[in-house]
């Protein structure tokens, strides 16, 4: 039995059986056919609302068909929250983290530890990775004791880290060459959405593996998009984060400008929240920025990595992005000042120091 997180009620946990490479639902309409009833077609792919999925399951007698062993590589801010959610929803989870001590909190919740990425893949039919950047994502796959040593026929690898399309393609090609299946599935949403299972999942690659992962994505997120070929998930994530990182800069400048021109910055936040550009990021981060509180939900060094990768995508496609380039400079400056491990909203400190522009 597991607790349905949305409805706050206990639902029955039943089984998934193996068929060929993947898992299929037993004794019920197939996952694929159920998805057809909830899928909406979007210009560049399709999406599944997990709320609709949950509603349908509950409506069909409340049976949540989940019993899957998953591996989880990378227990940073996001990975820890995501692996915890899987455990809470009845998944058996085998974890690995470069800094081994971070596994202990998950062990206390019922996880087992794999000694290496290869050992995790050897044990689990599906392994999820949530790692800092392209170099970490590649290292965990290609280095000694890495994923490739054990990946093979019937095994799925899901990289949810934010990386560029080239990194993702490289991993995909090698996993497939060894007979495994691969999807990239970066997420939009930070620490709190990860804790609450409210991420937005931007998947691409092997559609069969994606379909098999939907029950797990249902636990991790509120909605998932399947965007087609490998690289599309990575690119979508970078475009989203390029916009988010850019927006953090005018917010910072606006707070400075309000303050320097004798206005209350808090009143500015109140006004913004009532108007056409109200958004959860301003609402959540603004008051903390005014307090100088930058406890990391999304580390600034990762935001700058995303700006860098998005600007490279702009270069490849000859898209001029002067606003994003300026925002990237402010994040780079913040990193050079040692603010990389703070929340990305700490770019406000750079903007303040520069008297508003961030280009000191
Ligand atoms: N935080 C957020 O709000 C969001 C983050 N993301 C993306 O998710 C990913 C993870 O982010 P987050 O959890 O915040 O990051 P953290 O910095 O908290 O965690 C990074 C993880 O990567 C591991 N790692 C780093 N380098 C290596 C390496 N060379 N080899 C093996 N493991 C390595 C770290 O291990 P160790 O513990 O040993 O350092 C840690 O487990 C990033 O790509 C980020 O851009 C996406 C959406 C939101
Ligand atoms: O990648 C960060 C996020 O908040 O999304």
Coordinates of C-alpha atoms and ligand atoms in Angstrom, one line a residue:
X1 CA 0.0 0.0 0.0
X2 CA 1.2 3.5 -0.7
X3 CA -0.2 6.9 0.0
X4 CA -1.4 8.9 -2.9
X5 CA 0.4 12.1 -2.5
X6 CA -2.2 14.3 -4.1
X7 CA -5.3 12.8 -2.6
X8 CA -3.8 12.0 0.9
X9 CA -5.4 8.6 0.9
X10 CA -4.0 5.1 0.9
X11 CA -4.1 3.2 -2.4
X12 CA -3.3 -0.3 -3.2
X13 CA 0.1 -1.1 -4.6
X14 CA 0.0 -3.8 -7.2
X15 CA 2.6 -5.4 -9.5
X16 CA 4.2 -4.7 -12.7
X17 CA 5.4 -7.8 -14.7
X18 CA 8.4 -8.0 -17.0
X19 CA 8.0 -8.4 -20.7
X20 CA 10.9 -8.4 -23.0
X21 CA 13.0 -5.4 -22.2
X22 CA 10.6 -3.4 -20.2
X23 CA 7.9 -3.7 -17.5
X24 CA 4.3 -3.8 -18.4
X25 CA 1.2 -3.3 -16.3
X26 CA -0.4 -6.6 -15.3
X27 CA -4.1 -7.2 -15.6
X28 CA -5.0 -3.7 -16.7
X29 CA -5.1 -1.7 -19.8
X30 CA -1.6 -1.3 -21.2
X31 CA 0.3 1.8 -20.2
X32 CA 0.5 2.9 -23.9
X33 CA -3.2 2.6 -24.4
X34 CA -3.9 4.5 -21.3
X35 CA -1.5 7.2 -22.3
X36 CA -3.3 7.6 -25.6
X37 CA -6.3 8.8 -23.7
X38 CA -4.4 11.5 -21.9
X39 CA -1.8 12.6 -24.4
X40 CA -2.2 15.9 -26.0
X41 CA -0.2 16.6 -29.1
X42 CA 2.0 19.7 -29.1
X43 CA 3.8 21.2 -32.1
X44 CA 7.1 19.7 -31.1
X45 CA 6.1 16.6 -29.2
X46 CA 3.5 15.3 -26.7
X47 CA 2.9 15.7 -23.1
X48 CA 1.4 13.8 -20.3
X49 CA -0.3 15.5 -17.4
X50 CA 0.5 13.3 -14.4
X51 CA -2.5 14.8 -12.6
X52 CA -4.7 13.2 -15.3
X53 CA -2.8 10.0 -15.0
X54 CA -3.4 9.9 -11.3
X55 CA -7.0 10.8 -11.7
X56 CA -7.5 8.0 -14.2
X57 CA -5.8 5.4 -12.0
X58 CA -7.8 6.4 -8.9
X59 CA -11.0 6.4 -10.9
X60 CA -10.3 2.9 -12.1
X61 CA -10.4 1.5 -8.6
X62 CA -7.5 3.3 -6.9
X63 CA -4.9 0.8 -7.9
X64 CA -1.4 2.3 -8.4
X65 CA 0.5 -0.2 -10.4
X66 CA 4.1 0.3 -9.3
X67 CA 6.8 -2.0 -8.2
X68 CA 10.0 -1.2 -9.9
X69 CA 13.6 -1.3 -8.9
X70 CA 15.5 1.8 -10.0
X71 CA 19.1 2.9 -9.7
X72 CA 19.8 6.5 -8.9
X73 CA 23.2 8.2 -9.6
X74 CA 23.8 11.6 -8.0
X75 CA 22.4 12.7 -4.7
X76 CA 22.8 16.4 -4.8
X77 CA 20.0 18.9 -4.1
X78 CA 17.8 17.4 -6.8
X79 CA 18.9 13.8 -6.8
X80 CA 18.3 13.4 -3.1
X81 CA 14.8 14.8 -3.3
X82 CA 13.9 12.8 -6.3
X83 CA 15.3 9.5 -5.0
X84 CA 13.5 10.2 -1.7
X85 CA 10.2 10.6 -3.6
X86 CA 10.7 7.3 -5.4
X87 CA 11.3 5.5 -2.1
X88 CA 8.3 7.1 -0.5
X89 CA 6.1 5.8 -3.4
X90 CA 7.2 2.2 -2.9
X91 CA 10.0 2.0 -5.4
X92 CA 13.1 -0.1 -4.5
X93 CA 16.0 2.3 -5.1
X94 CA 19.7 1.6 -5.3
X95 CA 21.8 4.7 -5.0
X96 CA 25.3 5.8 -5.8
X97 CA 26.9 9.2 -5.2
X98 CA 30.5 10.2 -5.8
X99 CA 30.7 11.5 -2.2
X100 CA 29.6 8.2 -0.5
X101 CA 28.5 9.8 2.8
X102 CA 25.5 11.4 1.0
X103 CA 24.0 7.9 0.5
X104 CA 23.3 7.4 4.2
X105 CA 20.2 9.6 4.4
X106 CA 18.7 7.6 1.6
X107 CA 19.7 4.3 3.2
X108 CA 17.8 5.4 6.3
X109 CA 14.7 5.7 4.1
X110 CA 15.2 2.2 2.7
X111 CA 17.6 2.6 -0.2
X112 CA 20.5 0.2 -0.8
X113 CA 23.9 1.4 -2.0
X114 CA 25.7 0.4 -5.2
X115 CA 29.5 0.7 -4.9
X116 CA 29.9 2.1 -8.4
X117 CA 27.6 3.3 -11.3
X118 CA 28.4 0.0 -13.0
X119 CA 27.2 -1.9 -9.9
X120 CA 24.0 0.0 -9.9
X121 CA 23.3 -0.6 -13.6
X122 CA 24.1 -4.3 -13.1
X123 CA 21.4 -4.5 -10.4
X124 CA 18.6 -2.3 -11.8
X125 CA 16.6 -2.5 -15.0
X126 CA 16.4 1.3 -15.0
X127 CA 19.0 3.7 -13.8
X128 CA 18.3 7.5 -13.4
X129 CA 21.2 10.0 -13.2
X130 CA 21.0 13.6 -11.8
X131 CA 24.5 15.0 -12.1
X132 CA 25.9 18.5 -12.1
X133 CA 27.0 19.1 -15.6
X134 CA 28.2 17.6 -18.9
X135 CA 31.6 16.6 -17.6
X136 CA 30.0 14.7 -14.6
X137 CA 27.4 13.1 -16.9
X138 CA 30.1 11.8 -19.2
X139 CA 32.4 10.7 -16.5
X140 CA 29.7 8.5 -14.8
X141 CA 29.0 6.8 -18.1
X142 CA 32.4 6.5 -19.8
X143 CA 35.0 6.3 -16.9
X144 CA 36.1 3.2 -15.1
X145 CA 33.3 1.5 -13.2
X146 CA 30.9 3.6 -15.3
X147 CA 27.5 2.9 -16.7
X148 CA 28.8 1.5 -20.0
X149 CA 30.5 -1.4 -18.2
X150 CA 27.2 -3.0 -17.4
X151 CA 24.6 -1.5 -19.7
X152 CA 23.2 -3.9 -22.2
X153 CA 20.2 -5.5 -23.7
X154 CA 17.0 -4.8 -21.8
X155 CA 18.5 -2.0 -19.6
X156 CA 17.3 1.6 -19.6
X157 CA 19.4 4.6 -18.7
X158 CA 17.7 8.0 -18.0
X159 CA 19.8 11.1 -17.7
X160 CA 17.9 13.9 -16.0
X161 CA 20.8 16.2 -15.6
X162 CA 20.9 19.5 -17.5
X163 CA 23.4 19.1 -20.2
X164 CA 23.8 20.1 -23.8
X165 CA 22.5 18.1 -26.8
X166 CA 26.0 16.9 -27.8
X167 CA 26.7 15.4 -24.4
X168 CA 23.3 13.7 -24.4
X169 CA 23.8 12.3 -28.0
X170 CA 27.2 11.0 -27.1
X171 CA 25.8 9.1 -24.1
X172 CA 22.8 7.9 -26.2
X173 CA 25.0 6.5 -29.0
X174 CA 27.2 4.5 -26.7
X175 CA 24.3 3.2 -24.6
X176 CA 22.5 2.1 -27.7
X177 CA 25.7 0.6 -29.2
X178 CA 25.8 -1.7 -26.2
X179 CA 22.2 -2.7 -26.6
X180 CA 20.7 -0.5 -23.9
X181 CA 18.0 2.1 -24.2
X182 CA 18.4 5.8 -23.4
X183 CA 16.4 8.9 -22.8
X184 CA 17.4 12.3 -21.7
X185 CA 14.9 13.8 -19.3
X186 CA 16.0 17.1 -17.8
X187 CA 13.6 18.8 -15.4
X188 CA 12.2 22.3 -14.9
X189 CA 11.6 23.1 -11.3
X190 CA 13.9 23.5 -8.4
X191 CA 14.5 21.9 -4.9
X192 CA 10.9 22.4 -3.6
X193 CA 9.2 21.1 -6.7
X194 CA 11.6 18.1 -6.6
X195 CA 10.6 17.5 -3.0
X196 CA 7.0 17.8 -3.8
X197 CA 7.0 15.7 -6.9
X198 CA 6.0 18.7 -9.0
X199 CA 8.8 18.8 -11.6
X200 CA 8.2 19.3 -15.3
X201 CA 10.0 16.6 -17.2
X202 CA 11.4 17.3 -20.7
X203 CA 12.1 13.9 -22.2
X204 CA 13.4 12.8 -25.5
X205 CA 15.0 9.7 -27.1
X206 CA 13.7 6.1 -26.9
X207 CA 9.9 6.3 -26.8
X208 CA 9.4 2.8 -25.5
X209 CA 11.7 3.6 -22.5
X210 CA 9.9 6.8 -22.0
X211 CA 6.5 5.0 -21.8
X212 CA 8.0 2.6 -19.3
X213 CA 9.3 5.5 -17.2
X214 CA 6.0 7.3 -17.0
X215 CA 4.9 5.8 -13.7
X216 CA 8.2 7.0 -12.2
X217 CA 7.8 10.4 -13.8
X218 CA 4.4 10.4 -12.3
X219 CA 6.0 10.3 -8.9
X220 CA 8.7 12.9 -9.7
X221 CA 6.7 15.4 -11.7
X222 CA 3.4 17.1 -12.4
X223 CA 3.8 16.9 -16.2
X224 CA 6.1 15.3 -18.7
X225 CA 6.7 16.2 -22.3
X226 CA 8.0 13.8 -24.9
X227 CA 9.9 15.9 -27.3
X228 CA 11.1 13.4 -29.9
X229 CA 14.7 12.8 -30.9
X230 CA 17.6 13.0 -28.5
X231 CA 18.8 16.5 -28.0
X232 CA 15.3 18.1 -28.0
X233 CA 14.9 17.7 -24.2
X234 CA 18.3 19.1 -23.5
X235 CA 17.7 22.1 -25.9
X236 CA 14.3 22.8 -24.4
X237 CA 15.7 22.8 -20.9
X238 CA 18.5 25.2 -21.9
X239 CA 16.1 27.6 -23.6
X240 CA 13.9 27.6 -20.5
X241 CA 16.9 28.2 -18.2
X242 CA 18.3 30.9 -20.5
X243 CA 15.0 32.8 -20.0
X244 CA 15.0 32.2 -16.3
X245 CA 18.6 33.3 -15.8
X246 CA 18.1 36.3 -17.9
X247 CA 15.0 37.3 -15.9
X248 CA 16.8 37.1 -12.6
X249 CA 19.0 40.0 -13.8
X250 CA 16.3 42.6 -14.5
X251 CA 14.7 41.6 -11.3
X252 CA 18.0 42.4 -9.5
X253 CA 18.4 45.7 -11.4
X254 CA 14.8 46.6 -10.6
X255 CA 15.3 46.0 -6.9
X256 CA 18.4 48.2 -7.0
X257 CA 16.7 50.9 -9.0
X258 CA 13.7 51.0 -6.6
X259 CA 16.0 51.2 -3.6
X260 CA 18.4 53.8 -5.1
X261 CA 15.6 56.0 -6.2
X262 CA 14.0 56.1 -2.8
X263 CA 11.3 53.5 -3.3
X264 CA 10.6 50.4 -1.2
X265 CA 11.9 47.3 -3.0
X266 CA 9.4 45.2 -1.1
X267 CA 6.6 47.4 -2.4
X268 CA 8.0 46.9 -5.9
X269 CA 7.7 43.1 -5.3
X270 CA 4.1 43.6 -4.2
X271 CA 3.3 45.6 -7.3
X272 CA 5.0 43.1 -9.6
X273 CA 3.1 40.3 -8.0
X274 CA -0.2 41.8 -8.9
X275 CA 0.5 42.7 -12.5
X276 CA 1.1 41.0 -15.9
X277 CA 4.7 39.9 -15.1
X278 CA 3.9 38.2 -11.8
X279 CA 5.6 34.9 -11.7
X280 CA 6.5 32.3 -9.0
X281 CA 10.3 33.0 -9.3
X282 CA 9.9 36.7 -8.5
X283 CA 7.5 35.8 -5.7
X284 CA 9.7 33.2 -4.1
X285 CA 13.2 34.7 -4.6
X286 CA 12.4 38.4 -4.3
X287 CA 11.8 38.6 -0.5
X288 CA 14.8 36.3 0.2
X289 CA 17.0 38.5 -2.0
X290 CA 16.0 41.6 0.0
X291 CA 17.1 39.7 3.1
X292 CA 20.4 38.7 1.5
X293 CA 19.5 35.1 2.0
X294 CA 20.8 32.8 -0.7
X295 CA 20.5 29.3 0.6
X296 CA 21.0 27.2 -2.5
X297 CA 17.9 25.7 -4.2
X298 CA 19.4 26.2 -7.7
X299 CA 23.2 26.8 -7.3
X300 CA 24.4 29.8 -9.2
X301 CA 27.3 27.8 -10.8
X302 CA 24.6 25.5 -12.5
X303 CA 22.7 28.6 -13.7
X304 CA 25.8 30.0 -15.3
X305 CA 26.6 26.5 -16.8
X306 CA 23.1 26.6 -18.4
X307 CA 23.6 30.2 -19.7
X308 CA 26.9 29.1 -21.2
X309 CA 25.3 26.0 -22.9
X310 CA 22.3 28.0 -24.1
X311 CA 24.6 30.7 -25.6
X312 CA 26.5 27.9 -27.4
X313 CA 23.2 26.7 -28.8
X314 CA 22.6 30.3 -29.9
X315 CA 26.0 30.3 -31.6
X316 CA 25.3 27.0 -33.4
X317 CA 22.0 28.4 -34.7
X318 CA 23.2 32.0 -35.4
X319 CA 20.7 33.4 -32.9
X320 CA 21.7 36.7 -31.4
X321 CA 21.1 36.8 -27.7
X322 CA 22.6 40.0 -26.3
X323 CA 20.3 40.0 -23.2
X324 CA 21.3 36.5 -22.3
X325 CA 25.0 37.2 -22.9
X326 CA 24.9 40.2 -20.5
X327 CA 23.1 38.0 -17.9
X328 CA 25.8 35.4 -18.3
X329 CA 28.5 38.0 -17.6
X330 CA 26.8 38.8 -14.3
X331 CA 26.7 35.1 -13.4
X332 CA 30.3 34.7 -14.4
X333 CA 31.2 37.7 -12.2
X334 CA 29.3 36.2 -9.3
X335 CA 31.2 32.9 -9.7
X336 CA 34.5 34.8 -9.8
X337 CA 33.6 36.4 -6.5
X338 CA 33.0 32.9 -4.9
X339 CA 29.2 33.0 -5.1
X340 CA 28.8 29.9 -7.2
X341 CA 27.5 27.6 -4.5
X342 CA 24.9 30.1 -3.4
X343 CA 21.5 30.2 -5.0
X344 CA 21.5 31.8 -8.4
X345 CA 19.5 34.8 -7.0
X346 CA 22.9 35.8 -5.4
X347 CA 23.6 37.5 -8.7
X348 CA 21.7 40.4 -7.0
X349 CA 24.9 41.0 -5.0
X350 CA 26.9 41.6 -8.2
X351 CA 24.3 43.9 -9.6
X352 CA 24.1 45.8 -6.3
X353 CA 28.0 46.2 -6.2
X354 CA 28.0 47.4 -9.8
X355 CA 25.5 50.1 -9.0
X356 CA 22.8 48.3 -11.0
X357 CA 24.3 46.9 -14.2
X358 CA 26.2 43.9 -13.0
X359 CA 29.0 44.8 -15.5
X360 CA 31.5 46.2 -13.0
Ligands
LIG1 N1 18.9 22.6 -8.1 C1 18.0 22.9 -9.0 O1 17.1 23.8 -8.7 C2 17.9 22.3 -10.4 C3 19.0 21.7 -10.9 N2 18.9 21.1 -12.2 C4 20.0 20.4 -12.8 O2 20.1 19.1 -12.1 C5 21.5 18.7 -12.0 C6 21.8 18.5 -10.6 O3 21.6 19.7 -9.9 P1 21.7 19.8 -8.3 O4 21.2 18.6 -7.6 O5 21.2 21.1 -7.9 O6 23.3 19.9 -8.2 P2 24.2 19.6 -6.9 O7 25.5 20.4 -7.2 O8 23.5 19.7 -5.6 O9 24.6 18.0 -7.1 C7 25.4 17.6 -8.2 C8 25.6 16.1 -8.2 O10 26.5 15.7 -9.2 C9 27.5 15.0 -8.6 N3 28.8 15.2 -9.3 C10 29.4 16.3 -9.6 N4 30.5 16.1 -10.4 C11 30.6 14.8 -10.5 C12 31.6 13.9 -11.1 N5 32.6 14.4 -11.8 N6 31.4 12.6 -11.0 C13 30.3 12.1 -10.4 N7 29.4 12.8 -9.8 C14 29.5 14.2 -9.8 C15 27.6 15.5 -7.2 O11 28.3 14.5 -6.4 P3 29.0 15.0 -5.0 O12 27.9 14.9 -4.0 O13 30.1 14.0 -4.8 O14 29.5 16.4 -5.2 C16 26.1 15.6 -6.9 O15 25.6 14.3 -6.6 C17 22.3 19.9 -12.7 O16 22.5 19.5 -14.0 C18 21.4 21.1 -12.6 O17 21.6 22.0 -13.6 C19 17.7 21.1 -12.9 C20 16.6 21.7 -12.3 C21 16.6 22.3 -11.1
LIG2 O1 17.1 24.4 -13.5 C1 16.6 25.0 -12.6 C2 15.2 25.2 -12.5 O2 14.7 25.8 -11.5 O3 14.4 24.6 -13.3

